[in-house]
Short mmCIF file of C-alpha atoms in Angstrom, two decimals:
data_model
loop_
_atom_site.label_atom_id
_atom_site.label_comp_id
_atom_site.label_asym_id
_atom_site.label_seq_id
_atom_site.Cartn_x
_atom_site.Cartn_y
_atom_site.Cartn_z
CA GLN X 156 -0.45 -0.32 0.22
CA LEU X 157 1.44 3.36 -1.15
CA GLN X 158 1.95 5.64 1.52
CA LEU X 159 3.30 9.08 1.79
CA GLN X 160 4.37 11.76 4.44
CA GLU X 161 5.45 14.82 4.56
CA SER X 162 8.64 16.21 6.99
CA GLY X 163 10.21 19.46 8.01
CA PRO X 164 9.71 22.61 9.85
CA GLY X 165 6.54 23.23 11.41
CA LEU X 166 7.26 27.34 11.61
CA VAL X 167 9.77 29.41 9.05
CA LYS X 168 10.04 33.14 9.46
CA PRO X 169 9.38 35.11 7.32
CA SER X 170 11.55 36.12 3.98
CA GLU X 171 13.12 32.58 4.76
CA THR X 172 12.89 29.51 2.70
CA LEU X 173 10.41 26.94 3.24
CA SER X 174 11.78 23.38 2.80
CA LEU X 175 9.63 20.59 2.83
CA THR X 176 10.32 16.17 2.23
CA CYS X 177 7.77 13.92 1.25
CA THR X 178 9.06 10.23 1.91
CA VAL X 179 7.23 7.47 -0.42
CA SER X 180 6.82 4.06 0.70
CA GLY X 181 5.01 1.15 -0.88
CA ASP X 182 6.23 2.04 -4.16
CA SER X 183 9.03 3.70 -6.55
CA ILE X 184 8.83 7.21 -7.56
CA SER X 185 10.93 5.91 -10.82
CA SER X 186 7.45 5.13 -12.25
CA SER X 187 6.58 6.75 -16.12
CA SER X 188 2.90 6.41 -15.19
CA TYR X 189 3.55 8.98 -11.84
CA TYR X 190 4.03 12.47 -11.44
CA TRP X 191 5.09 13.32 -8.09
CA GLY X 192 2.96 17.05 -6.59
CA TRP X 193 2.50 19.68 -3.82
CA ILE X 194 -0.34 20.84 -2.79
CA ARG X 195 -1.73 23.52 -0.14
CA GLN X 196 -3.96 24.86 2.02
CA PRO X 197 -4.41 27.82 3.94
CA PRO X 198 -6.55 27.70 7.03
CA GLY X 199 -9.98 27.21 6.67
CA LYS X 200 -9.26 27.65 2.95
CA GLY X 201 -9.62 26.07 -0.24
CA LEU X 202 -6.76 23.76 -2.27
CA GLU X 203 -3.61 25.44 -4.48
CA TRP X 204 -1.88 23.03 -6.52
CA ILE X 205 1.98 23.98 -5.88
CA GLY X 206 4.15 22.24 -8.79
CA SER X 207 4.49 18.15 -9.84
CA LEU X 208 7.65 16.70 -10.64
CA HIS X 209 8.23 13.34 -12.53
CA TYR X 210 10.67 11.26 -11.76
CA ASP X 211 13.59 11.98 -15.17
CA GLY X 212 13.38 15.52 -13.47
CA ASN X 213 10.51 17.22 -15.55
CA THR X 214 8.95 19.57 -13.21
CA ASP X 215 5.31 21.84 -13.53
CA TYR X 216 4.88 25.13 -11.22
CA ASN X 217 1.86 26.81 -10.44
CA PRO X 218 2.73 30.48 -12.15
CA SER X 219 1.18 32.25 -8.96
CA LEU X 220 4.85 31.07 -7.57
CA GLY X 221 6.64 32.61 -9.40
CA SER X 222 10.05 31.48 -9.14
CA ARG X 223 9.91 31.02 -5.24
CA VAL X 224 9.19 27.07 -5.89
CA THR X 225 11.70 24.27 -6.32
CA ILE X 226 10.74 20.70 -6.65
CA SER X 227 13.39 17.95 -6.88
CA VAL X 228 13.54 14.15 -6.40
CA ASP X 229 16.11 12.75 -4.24
CA THR X 230 18.55 10.46 -5.73
CA SER X 231 17.18 7.55 -3.63
CA ARG X 232 14.26 7.66 -5.63
CA THR X 233 11.97 7.45 -2.16
CA GLN X 234 11.75 11.29 -1.47
CA PHE X 235 11.02 13.95 -3.46
CA SER X 236 11.81 17.71 -1.84
CA LEU X 237 9.92 21.33 -1.23
CA ARG X 238 11.55 24.36 -1.27
CA LEU X 239 9.44 27.68 -1.39
CA SER X 240 11.91 31.06 -0.81
CA SER X 241 11.10 34.35 0.56
CA VAL X 242 7.84 33.24 2.19
CA THR X 243 5.66 35.29 4.05
CA GLY X 244 2.36 34.77 6.15
CA ALA X 245 0.18 33.93 2.71
CA ASP X 246 2.72 30.59 2.81
CA THR X 247 1.12 29.88 6.12
CA ALA X 248 -0.92 26.25 5.17
CA VAL X 249 -1.06 22.52 5.83
CA TYR X 250 1.03 21.24 2.78
CA TYR X 251 0.47 18.36 1.35
CA CYS X 252 2.59 16.05 -1.06
CA ALA X 253 0.31 13.30 -3.35
CA ARG X 254 1.05 11.08 -6.35
CA LEU X 255 -0.36 12.41 -9.75
CA LEU X 256 -1.77 9.51 -11.89
CA SER X 257 -0.51 11.11 -15.25
CA THR X 258 -3.19 11.05 -17.75
CA GLY X 259 -0.46 10.40 -20.45
CA ILE X 260 -0.54 14.25 -20.89
CA TYR X 261 2.71 15.95 -20.07
CA GLY X 262 1.86 16.78 -16.21
CA ARG X 263 -1.73 16.46 -16.38
CA GLY X 264 -3.85 14.27 -14.00
CA PHE X 265 -5.98 13.64 -10.95
CA PHE X 266 -3.72 13.07 -7.26
CA ASP X 267 -5.03 9.12 -5.98
CA TYR X 268 -2.71 9.01 -2.93
CA TRP X 269 -1.90 11.94 -0.39
CA GLY X 270 -0.05 12.65 2.73
CA GLN X 271 -1.50 13.29 5.90
CA GLY X 272 0.12 17.02 5.35
CA THR X 273 2.02 19.40 7.63
CA LEU X 274 1.12 23.05 8.70
CA VAL X 275 4.01 25.24 8.07
CA THR X 276 3.29 28.51 9.71
CA VAL X 277 5.53 31.76 8.62
CA SER X 278 5.91 34.01 11.27
CA SER X 279 8.75 35.78 13.31
CA ASP J 260 -6.02 29.93 -16.27
CA ILE J 261 -9.44 27.30 -16.28
CA VAL J 262 -11.13 28.57 -13.32
CA MET J 263 -13.33 26.22 -11.50
CA THR J 264 -16.72 27.44 -9.70
CA GLN J 265 -18.38 25.86 -7.45
CA SER J 266 -22.06 25.67 -6.57
CA PRO J 267 -22.93 26.03 -3.71
CA ASP J 268 -20.58 27.25 -1.27
CA SER J 269 -22.32 25.38 1.53
CA LEU J 270 -25.56 22.81 1.58
CA ALA J 271 -27.66 21.38 3.99
CA VAL J 272 -29.15 17.26 3.71
CA SER J 273 -31.28 15.80 5.58
CA LEU J 274 -29.85 11.97 6.10
CA GLY J 275 -31.33 9.84 3.06
CA GLU J 276 -31.61 12.88 0.57
CA ARG J 277 -30.32 14.06 -1.96
CA ALA J 278 -26.69 16.43 -2.04
CA THR J 279 -25.95 17.88 -5.48
CA ILE J 280 -23.22 19.85 -6.25
CA ASN J 281 -22.49 21.51 -9.39
CA CYS J 282 -18.78 23.01 -10.88
CA LYS J 283 -18.33 25.14 -13.77
CA SER J 284 -14.86 25.57 -15.44
CA SER J 285 -14.33 28.74 -17.38
CA GLN J 286 -13.48 26.38 -20.24
CA SER J 287 -14.27 23.25 -21.66
CA VAL J 288 -12.08 20.18 -20.15
CA LEU J 289 -13.43 18.21 -23.23
CA TYR J 290 -10.15 16.96 -25.11
CA SER J 291 -11.50 16.19 -28.44
CA SER J 292 -8.49 13.48 -29.12
CA ASP J 293 -9.75 11.21 -27.06
CA ASN J 294 -13.45 12.43 -25.62
CA ARG J 295 -12.24 12.55 -22.53
CA ASN J 296 -13.05 15.15 -19.70
CA TYR J 297 -9.99 16.06 -17.75
CA PHE J 298 -12.41 16.74 -14.56
CA GLY J 299 -12.36 14.59 -10.94
CA TRP J 300 -13.94 15.22 -7.69
CA TYR J 301 -12.58 15.07 -4.33
CA GLN J 302 -14.16 14.48 -0.73
CA GLN J 303 -11.92 15.91 2.39
CA LYS J 304 -13.41 15.58 5.64
CA PRO J 305 -12.53 17.54 9.04
CA GLY J 306 -9.16 17.40 9.37
CA GLN J 307 -7.97 14.33 6.83
CA PRO J 308 -6.47 14.93 3.25
CA PRO J 309 -8.49 15.01 0.51
CA LYS J 310 -9.87 11.86 -0.76
CA LEU J 311 -10.36 11.30 -5.30
CA LEU J 312 -13.85 10.16 -5.42
CA ILE J 313 -14.25 10.44 -8.95
CA LYS J 314 -12.09 10.66 -12.08
CA TRP J 315 -12.97 11.35 -15.80
CA ALA J 316 -15.77 13.35 -14.84
CA SER J 317 -17.75 9.92 -13.81
CA ILE J 318 -15.83 7.43 -13.12
CA ARG J 319 -15.66 6.40 -9.66
CA GLU J 320 -12.44 5.81 -7.66
CA PHE J 321 -12.35 2.17 -6.08
CA GLY J 322 -14.04 1.44 -3.49
CA VAL J 323 -15.90 4.44 -3.23
CA PRO J 324 -19.73 3.59 -2.66
CA ASP J 325 -22.24 4.33 -5.62
CA ARG J 326 -24.22 6.42 -3.91
CA PHE J 327 -21.46 9.34 -5.02
CA SER J 328 -22.25 9.76 -8.73
CA GLY J 329 -20.39 12.48 -11.40
CA SER J 330 -21.73 13.68 -14.22
CA GLY J 331 -21.59 16.79 -17.15
CA SER J 332 -19.44 17.22 -19.89
CA GLY J 333 -17.58 20.45 -21.29
CA THR J 334 -17.81 22.98 -18.83
CA ASP J 335 -20.28 22.14 -16.26
CA PHE J 336 -20.12 19.05 -13.77
CA THR J 337 -22.05 17.70 -11.40
CA LEU J 338 -21.72 15.37 -7.96
CA THR J 339 -24.79 14.18 -6.41
CA ILE J 340 -24.88 11.97 -3.16
CA THR J 341 -28.27 10.01 -2.96
CA SER J 342 -29.32 8.60 -0.34
CA LEU J 343 -26.78 10.85 1.86
CA GLN J 344 -24.96 9.58 5.31
CA ALA J 345 -23.66 10.95 8.29
CA GLU J 346 -19.88 9.89 7.02
CA ASP J 347 -20.76 12.18 3.95
CA VAL J 348 -20.18 15.05 5.97
CA ALA J 349 -17.25 16.93 3.85
CA VAL J 350 -16.47 19.22 1.96
CA TYR J 351 -16.02 18.46 -1.64
CA TYR J 352 -13.71 19.97 -4.53
CA CYS J 353 -13.63 19.78 -7.90
CA GLN J 354 -10.54 19.95 -9.89
CA GLN J 355 -9.74 20.04 -13.96
CA TYR J 356 -6.27 18.69 -15.05
CA TYR J 357 -6.92 19.58 -19.06
CA SER J 358 -4.36 22.23 -18.75
CA VAL J 359 -1.14 23.63 -16.33
CA PRO J 360 -1.92 24.93 -13.91
CA LEU J 361 -4.18 22.13 -12.29
CA THR J 362 -6.80 24.55 -10.53
CA PHE J 363 -9.47 23.02 -7.90
CA GLY J 364 -12.94 24.48 -7.11
CA GLN J 365 -13.07 26.52 -3.72
CA GLY J 366 -14.80 23.48 -1.98
CA THR J 367 -18.61 23.00 -0.84
CA LYS J 368 -19.67 22.21 2.33
CA VAL J 369 -22.00 19.45 3.11
CA GLU J 370 -23.73 19.50 6.26
CA ILE J 371 -26.61 17.42 7.65
CA LYS J 372 -29.95 19.53 8.32
#
C-alpha cells in the first residue's frame, strides 16, 4: 500500500525558505505513469496546486508562485522535496504531498494518493 | 488559468436525501482527441487529506460507494450523493487536469440538516 509522509519544520520566519520532504513507501518514484506533487491549503481555505515532478526531473510549477518554488527528487528515488523561498504569512498552510496519476499528457492528472499533510506557519 | 467555480458554497441535506453539487469551468475540459473530460471530484473530511472520489468526470474510484455519482461534460459538472449518510459530511472539491496550472474549485461544504 502506497504511503506518503511529509516532514519538515512547522515554523518558518518571514523572508526565509520553507523546505519540506515527502517520503514515499510502498512504491517507487521511478515510474513513468506517475508524477509527484505538492498541494497546499491555507487554514480554513481551499486547495492550491504548487507543482509536480516526474522522476526524470521534469517539473511543472504554478505560475502564481513565480520563481520561488523548486521541487526535486533525491537520488534514492524514495523522497522528493519542496523548497519555497522568500515566504510571507500568505504561505502559512497545510502542505500535502501527493501522487499524480498521469493522463499521458505531460503533467496532467489527478491525485490518487495523499499524505496526511503538515502545517507550516510563517511567523517571526 | 482555468477557473473552477462550485455552487453552492454549502448545503444542508437531511439524512437519506439527495445532495447535488455543481462545478463550472471557465473553459471546456473535454479533450477532443480522446473525448474525455479531464475532471475529478474529491472529498475532504475534517482533519484529513482530500480523497479522490471521481475521475474522468464520472468514473468512481475503487471503493467509493455507488451513492456517489458524477456527471456532466465540457464546462458543467455535477456530483450527486443519493441518500446522504452521516459519514458524507465533508467539503467536496472539483479539479480540472486539462491544463497546467491544475486548479481546484473553492469547495462545497455538505452538512446534515
